[in-house]
Short mmCIF file of C-alpha atoms and ligand atoms in Angstrom, two decimals:
data_model
loop_
_atom_site.label_atom_id
_atom_site.label_comp_id
_atom_site.label_asym_id
_atom_site.label_seq_id
_atom_site.Cartn_x
_atom_site.Cartn_y
_atom_site.Cartn_z
CA MET A 1 198.97 -17.61 -115.92
CA LYS A 2 195.69 -20.27 -115.60
CA ILE A 3 192.72 -18.78 -114.47
CA ASN A 4 189.69 -21.76 -113.28
CA GLY A 5 187.24 -21.74 -111.14
CA ASN A 6 189.85 -21.91 -107.79
CA THR A 7 191.52 -18.38 -108.77
CA LYS A 8 191.69 -16.39 -105.78
CA VAL A 9 191.50 -12.99 -106.46
CA ILE A 10 192.67 -10.15 -105.01
CA GLY A 11 192.32 -6.58 -106.02
CA PHE A 12 193.86 -3.25 -105.83
CA LEU A 13 191.65 -0.99 -104.70
CA GLY A 14 193.59 3.21 -104.52
CA SER A 15 192.82 5.46 -106.88
CA THR A 16 196.81 5.09 -108.97
CA TYR A 17 194.87 1.74 -110.17
CA ARG A 18 195.75 2.97 -113.78
CA THR A 19 199.28 3.60 -112.68
CA SER A 20 200.37 1.09 -109.98
CA LYS A 21 202.92 -0.69 -111.33
CA MET A 22 202.13 -3.01 -107.82
CA TYR A 23 200.83 -5.58 -110.24
CA ASP A 24 203.65 -6.96 -112.11
CA VAL A 25 205.36 -7.38 -109.19
CA TYR A 26 202.63 -9.50 -107.36
CA ASN A 27 201.50 -11.84 -110.53
CA SER A 28 205.66 -12.89 -111.00
CA ALA A 29 205.18 -13.50 -107.69
CA PHE A 30 201.97 -16.00 -107.69
CA GLN A 31 204.22 -16.98 -110.90
CA ALA A 32 207.28 -18.13 -109.39
CA LEU A 33 205.49 -20.12 -106.76
CA GLU A 34 202.87 -21.10 -109.02
CA LEU A 35 200.02 -20.19 -107.14
CA ASN A 36 196.57 -19.57 -108.43
CA PHE A 37 196.13 -16.34 -107.35
CA VAL A 38 196.01 -13.23 -109.39
CA TYR A 39 196.67 -9.50 -108.29
CA VAL A 40 194.08 -7.17 -110.50
CA PRO A 41 193.45 -3.52 -110.67
CA PHE A 42 189.62 -2.05 -109.22
CA HIS A 43 188.04 1.36 -109.98
CA GLY A 44 185.89 1.88 -106.90
CA GLN A 45 182.98 4.46 -107.39
CA ASP A 46 180.61 4.23 -104.39
CA LEU A 47 183.11 2.58 -101.25
CA LYS A 48 180.87 0.84 -98.96
CA LYS A 49 179.72 -1.12 -102.29
CA ALA A 50 183.39 -1.51 -103.34
CA VAL A 51 183.19 -3.34 -99.98
CA GLU A 52 180.31 -5.27 -100.03
CA GLY A 53 181.81 -7.23 -103.00
CA ILE A 54 184.43 -8.34 -101.37
CA ARG A 55 182.93 -9.96 -99.16
CA ASN A 56 179.67 -11.00 -102.14
CA LEU A 57 182.27 -12.08 -104.95
CA GLY A 58 185.09 -14.21 -102.30
CA ILE A 59 187.55 -11.12 -102.90
CA ALA A 60 190.70 -13.15 -100.78
CA ALA A 61 192.23 -9.67 -100.16
CA VAL A 62 192.23 -6.25 -101.80
CA GLY A 63 195.58 -4.09 -101.20
CA VAL A 64 193.94 -0.76 -100.35
CA SER A 65 195.91 3.11 -101.05
CA ILE A 66 195.24 6.40 -101.25
CA PRO A 67 191.86 7.66 -100.65
CA TYR A 68 190.58 5.13 -99.14
CA LYS A 69 193.32 4.28 -96.51
CA VAL A 70 190.91 5.65 -93.20
CA LYS A 71 187.49 5.92 -94.92
CA ILE A 72 187.60 1.97 -95.23
CA MET A 73 188.58 1.39 -91.23
CA LYS A 74 184.67 2.00 -90.93
CA TYR A 75 183.71 -1.09 -93.68
CA CYS A 76 185.85 -4.76 -92.08
CA ASP A 77 184.35 -6.41 -89.29
CA ASP A 78 187.25 -5.93 -87.55
CA LEU A 79 192.03 -4.42 -87.67
CA ASP A 80 194.53 -6.00 -86.79
CA ILE A 81 196.76 -3.83 -83.72
CA SER A 82 198.31 -2.56 -86.41
CA SER A 83 195.44 -0.41 -87.69
CA LYS A 84 194.60 -0.13 -84.57
CA ARG A 85 196.98 1.94 -83.76
CA SER A 86 198.07 3.56 -87.08
CA GLY A 87 194.63 5.08 -87.78
CA THR A 88 195.11 3.29 -91.73
CA VAL A 89 194.63 0.29 -93.35
CA ALA A 90 196.86 -0.95 -96.23
CA VAL A 91 195.35 -4.83 -96.65
CA VAL A 92 192.14 -6.05 -96.56
CA VAL A 93 191.60 -9.55 -95.93
CA ASN A 94 188.26 -12.07 -96.31
CA GLN A 95 188.82 -14.36 -93.98
CA LYS A 96 185.94 -16.68 -94.58
CA GLY A 97 183.55 -13.40 -94.74
CA ARG A 98 185.18 -11.36 -91.80
CA LEU A 99 186.89 -8.81 -93.55
CA ILE A 100 190.28 -7.53 -91.62
CA GLY A 101 192.04 -4.40 -91.85
CA GLY A 102 195.79 -3.92 -91.68
CA THR A 103 198.61 -2.37 -92.52
CA THR A 104 202.45 -2.42 -93.20
CA ASP A 105 204.51 0.41 -93.42
CA GLY A 106 205.60 -0.41 -89.74
CA ILE A 107 206.59 -3.31 -91.00
CA GLY A 108 207.93 -2.30 -94.07
CA ALA A 109 210.37 1.06 -92.64
CA VAL A 110 211.53 -1.50 -89.16
CA ASN A 111 212.74 -4.40 -92.45
CA ALA A 112 214.64 -1.97 -94.66
CA LEU A 113 216.23 -0.99 -91.63
CA LYS A 114 217.20 -3.28 -90.86
CA GLU A 115 218.15 -5.06 -93.74
CA GLN A 116 220.95 -2.05 -93.34
CA LYS A 117 222.10 -3.65 -90.00
CA VAL A 118 220.43 -1.26 -88.55
CA ASP A 119 220.25 -2.53 -85.06
CA LEU A 120 217.42 -0.09 -83.11
CA LYS A 121 217.67 -0.90 -79.06
CA GLY A 122 218.43 2.23 -77.59
CA LYS A 123 218.94 3.72 -80.27
CA LYS A 124 217.52 7.85 -80.37
CA VAL A 125 215.62 8.19 -83.11
CA VAL A 126 214.02 10.68 -84.49
CA ILE A 127 210.67 10.88 -86.25
CA LEU A 128 209.82 13.31 -88.93
CA GLY A 129 205.78 13.35 -89.38
CA ALA A 130 203.05 12.20 -87.50
CA GLY A 131 200.78 10.87 -91.02
CA GLY A 132 199.63 7.75 -91.36
CA ALA A 133 203.12 6.05 -92.14
CA ALA A 134 204.69 7.79 -89.05
CA ARG A 135 202.27 6.30 -87.28
CA ASP A 136 202.77 2.62 -87.85
CA ILE A 137 206.65 3.47 -87.70
CA ALA A 138 206.86 5.12 -84.59
CA PHE A 139 205.46 2.17 -83.32
CA ASN A 140 207.48 -0.90 -84.92
CA VAL A 141 210.53 1.23 -83.88
CA SER A 142 209.12 1.03 -80.27
CA ASP A 143 208.21 -1.71 -80.61
CA LYS A 144 211.88 -2.85 -81.31
CA GLY A 145 213.04 -0.63 -78.27
CA GLY A 146 214.08 2.75 -80.13
CA ARG A 147 213.51 6.03 -78.15
CA VAL A 148 211.12 7.71 -80.27
CA HIS A 149 211.43 11.29 -81.00
CA ILE A 150 207.77 12.61 -83.24
CA LEU A 151 208.36 15.88 -84.23
CA ASN A 152 205.64 17.54 -86.53
CA ARG A 153 204.65 20.63 -87.86
CA THR A 154 201.01 20.67 -86.83
CA ILE A 155 202.37 19.72 -82.09
CA LYS A 156 199.28 18.26 -81.94
CA LYS A 157 199.55 15.85 -83.83
CA ALA A 158 202.57 14.09 -82.22
CA GLN A 159 201.88 14.96 -79.07
CA PHE A 160 197.93 12.68 -79.61
CA LEU A 161 200.95 9.92 -80.93
CA ALA A 162 203.46 9.89 -78.56
CA GLN A 163 200.54 9.66 -75.61
CA ALA A 164 199.74 6.83 -77.32
CA ILE A 165 202.59 4.76 -77.70
CA GLY A 166 203.45 5.68 -74.23
CA SER A 167 204.98 7.58 -71.76
CA ASN A 168 208.64 7.16 -72.77
CA VAL A 169 208.22 8.98 -76.29
CA ASP A 170 209.40 12.73 -76.42
CA TYR A 171 207.44 15.22 -79.69
CA SER A 172 208.03 18.89 -80.53
CA GLY A 173 206.91 21.03 -83.32
CA LEU A 174 209.60 20.94 -86.31
CA LYS A 175 211.52 24.21 -84.54
CA ASP A 176 213.16 21.78 -82.27
CA LEU A 177 214.98 19.57 -84.82
CA GLN A 178 218.39 21.12 -84.56
CA ILE A 179 218.38 20.29 -81.45
CA ALA A 180 216.97 17.05 -81.72
CA LEU A 181 218.93 15.89 -84.21
CA ARG A 182 222.18 16.64 -82.24
CA LYS A 183 221.34 13.71 -80.28
CA ALA A 184 219.41 11.95 -82.56
CA ASP A 185 221.01 8.69 -83.75
CA ILE A 186 218.08 7.42 -86.88
CA LEU A 187 216.50 10.14 -88.40
CA ILE A 188 213.06 9.32 -90.71
CA ASN A 189 211.25 11.28 -92.87
CA ALA A 190 207.76 10.02 -92.93
CA THR A 191 206.57 12.84 -94.60
CA SER A 192 205.38 13.99 -97.46
CA TYR A 193 207.76 16.84 -97.54
CA GLY A 194 210.19 16.16 -100.21
CA MET A 195 208.20 14.40 -102.80
CA ALA A 196 208.24 14.39 -106.59
CA ASN A 197 205.68 16.53 -108.39
CA THR A 198 205.01 18.77 -105.36
CA GLU A 199 205.94 22.24 -104.54
CA THR A 200 208.84 20.35 -102.16
CA GLU A 201 210.43 18.13 -104.65
CA GLU A 202 214.50 19.08 -104.40
CA LYS A 203 213.79 20.79 -100.99
CA SER A 204 214.24 18.91 -97.65
CA LEU A 205 212.93 20.60 -93.54
CA VAL A 206 216.18 19.27 -92.53
CA LYS A 207 219.63 21.39 -93.55
CA PRO A 208 222.86 19.33 -94.13
CA ALA A 209 224.77 21.15 -91.36
CA TRP A 210 222.25 19.13 -88.92
CA LEU A 211 223.46 15.91 -90.47
CA ARG A 212 226.40 14.17 -89.00
CA LYS A 213 228.26 11.31 -90.47
CA GLY A 214 227.68 7.98 -89.27
CA MET A 215 223.80 9.26 -88.58
CA VAL A 216 221.56 6.72 -90.56
CA VAL A 217 219.13 8.24 -92.69
CA MET A 218 215.85 7.50 -94.07
CA ASP A 219 213.31 9.28 -96.19
CA ILE A 220 210.28 6.92 -96.64
CA ILE A 221 209.17 8.92 -99.74
CA GLY A 222 209.69 6.62 -103.32
CA LYS A 223 209.98 9.47 -105.49
CA PRO A 224 212.05 10.20 -105.98
CA ARG A 225 214.73 8.06 -104.78
CA LYS A 226 217.28 10.20 -104.02
CA THR A 227 215.37 12.71 -102.37
CA LYS A 228 217.07 16.33 -101.83
CA LEU A 229 217.38 14.74 -97.99
CA LEU A 230 219.00 11.90 -98.85
CA LYS A 231 221.92 13.51 -100.90
CA ASP A 232 222.51 15.52 -98.62
CA ALA A 233 222.94 12.74 -96.12
CA LEU A 234 225.48 11.30 -98.91
CA LYS A 235 227.06 13.96 -98.76
CA GLN A 236 227.55 14.25 -95.15
CA GLU A 237 228.67 9.98 -95.45
CA CYS A 238 225.51 8.78 -93.61
CA LYS A 239 224.24 5.88 -93.53
CA VAL A 240 221.31 6.12 -95.87
CA VAL A 241 217.96 4.06 -96.48
CA TYR A 242 215.64 4.58 -99.31
CA GLY A 243 211.72 4.54 -99.28
CA HIS A 244 211.81 1.93 -102.08
CA ARG A 245 213.41 -0.93 -99.85
CA MET A 246 211.01 0.19 -97.33
CA LEU A 247 207.88 -0.18 -100.11
CA LEU A 248 209.61 -3.57 -101.08
CA TRP A 249 208.69 -5.12 -97.86
CA GLN A 250 205.43 -4.00 -97.06
CA ALA A 251 205.11 -5.60 -100.79
CA VAL A 252 206.82 -8.63 -99.13
CA ALA A 253 204.79 -8.69 -95.92
CA LYS A 254 201.53 -7.73 -97.71
CA PHE A 255 202.04 -11.10 -99.82
CA LYS A 256 202.44 -13.32 -97.00
CA MET A 257 198.74 -11.59 -96.01
CA TYR A 258 197.26 -12.15 -98.90
CA THR A 259 198.23 -15.90 -99.72
CA GLY A 260 199.86 -17.11 -96.34
CA MET A 261 202.85 -17.60 -97.29
CA ASP A 262 207.09 -16.26 -97.57
CA ALA A 263 207.47 -14.27 -100.82
CA PRO A 264 210.08 -14.69 -103.01
CA VAL A 265 211.46 -11.49 -102.51
CA THR A 266 214.14 -11.93 -104.84
CA VAL A 267 211.33 -12.44 -107.73
CA MET A 268 209.43 -9.35 -106.18
CA GLU A 269 213.23 -7.32 -106.09
CA LYS A 270 213.18 -7.77 -109.19
CA ALA A 271 209.96 -7.43 -110.83
CA MET A 272 209.92 -3.93 -108.96
CA GLU A 273 213.30 -2.33 -110.88
CA ARG A 274 211.77 -3.71 -113.75
CA VAL A 275 208.95 -2.03 -113.70
CA LYS A 276 210.92 1.27 -111.58
CA ASP A 277 211.07 3.32 -114.61
CA SER A 278 208.07 2.15 -117.27
P1 LIG B 1 199.70 11.44 -94.42
O1 LIG B 1 198.61 10.64 -93.66
O2 LIG B 1 198.77 12.80 -95.42
O3 LIG B 1 201.18 12.50 -93.80
C1 LIG B 1 201.28 13.63 -94.52
C2 LIG B 1 202.95 13.94 -93.43
O4 LIG B 1 203.75 14.65 -93.56
C3 LIG B 1 201.97 14.46 -92.38
O5 LIG B 1 203.14 14.46 -91.00
C4 LIG B 1 202.21 16.30 -92.72
O6 LIG B 1 202.39 17.40 -92.01
C5 LIG B 1 204.28 16.25 -92.87
N1 LIG B 1 203.58 17.45 -94.22
C6 LIG B 1 202.88 17.26 -95.44
N2 LIG B 1 203.58 18.68 -95.68
C7 LIG B 1 204.01 18.82 -95.04
C8 LIG B 1 205.06 20.12 -95.00
N3 LIG B 1 205.18 21.52 -96.36
N4 LIG B 1 205.76 20.57 -94.21
C9 LIG B 1 205.72 19.74 -93.54
N5 LIG B 1 205.17 19.04 -93.16
C10 LIG B 1 204.31 18.28 -94.02
O7 LIG B 1 201.09 11.10 -95.62
P2 LIG B 1 200.92 9.05 -95.37
O8 LIG B 1 200.42 8.45 -95.57
O9 LIG B 1 202.42 9.40 -93.78
O10 LIG B 1 201.98 8.91 -95.94
C11 LIG B 1 203.54 9.92 -95.59
C12 LIG B 1 204.87 10.14 -97.69
O11 LIG B 1 205.79 8.90 -96.87
C13 LIG B 1 204.50 9.97 -99.05
O12 LIG B 1 205.28 10.96 -99.70
C14 LIG B 1 203.90 8.76 -99.23
O13 LIG B 1 203.86 8.56 -100.27
C15 LIG B 1 204.68 8.41 -98.61
N6 LIG B 1 205.02 7.03 -97.91
C16 LIG B 1 205.87 5.52 -98.72
C17 LIG B 1 205.68 4.11 -98.06
C18 LIG B 1 206.94 3.70 -98.95
O14 LIG B 1 206.44 2.20 -98.36
N7 LIG B 1 207.93 3.70 -98.57
C19 LIG B 1 204.17 3.96 -97.85
C20 LIG B 1 203.71 5.22 -97.38
C21 LIG B 1 203.96 6.53 -97.29
P3 LIG B 1 200.68 17.49 -90.64
O15 LIG B 1 200.76 17.03 -89.42
O16 LIG B 1 201.13 18.91 -89.91
O17 LIG B 1 199.74 18.13 -92.00
#
């Protein structure tokens, strides 16, 4: 990698800037395509000033993570359709001084399903959760012709999301999950329930008996890779889709937003495997 006056800087803005594994993934991809880009951590203290810095320093783009995904919206000049619908920002692209926010959860999830040859058209899709990721996923699943049923602990949020998508979208609280799953072709856990290093690790919102052979079960949680839900799904002979694949397809989409070029998927995939346990 050769840094010079033309090097385009992509920054990462999030509380995990020290521990994020994505620097190697993006920089390997830039190198593979011989692009004069570099991906670096930013330690933002005052978010408003950090965003002004993107503009004033000519930073090409930033990847955005917790705790800024919602707060950064008001400092963007515009939002793309994915951010307008989901209410979160995962990427800010500097388009000649105009900062445009976008997100990639939905496209990442849909592509993780697509690589497992899951066709969403006409399928009944139960989505657990109504947070930032669930919102973008629900819109994208609906765009692909999936018949969405959203269930969330806070039912108001499920209702709000369902109504934002359209009148054909069902919503309920988690107590209706067993009934909803009876008719479902696909289940997507888009909650943080089951995440590593939390009190719900090794727990699932879904009882194993509610899963059926042949059902598609996706968990967007990336760590652990095999959540309790996915372990149960494998035992019930469901088709399983892993959260770390969604992460890869999100990175692929972000690469295109950062550079305007198609990502070298295999290079990024190998880099992700290399850094996963480091
Ligand atoms: P978020 O906006 O904070 O939403 C969290 C969701 O989880 C809400 O629907 C919340 O329900 C639900 N929830 C949390 N604790 C719960 C509990 N004890 N019981 C029932 N429901 C519970 O978070 P997010 O950004 O959407 O992320 C959700 C998860 O997806 C996280 O684990 C995140 O790491 C993961 N994720 C993965 C990827 C990927 O690429 N693989 C991308 C984005 C996010 P309430 O509304 O009732 O609070």
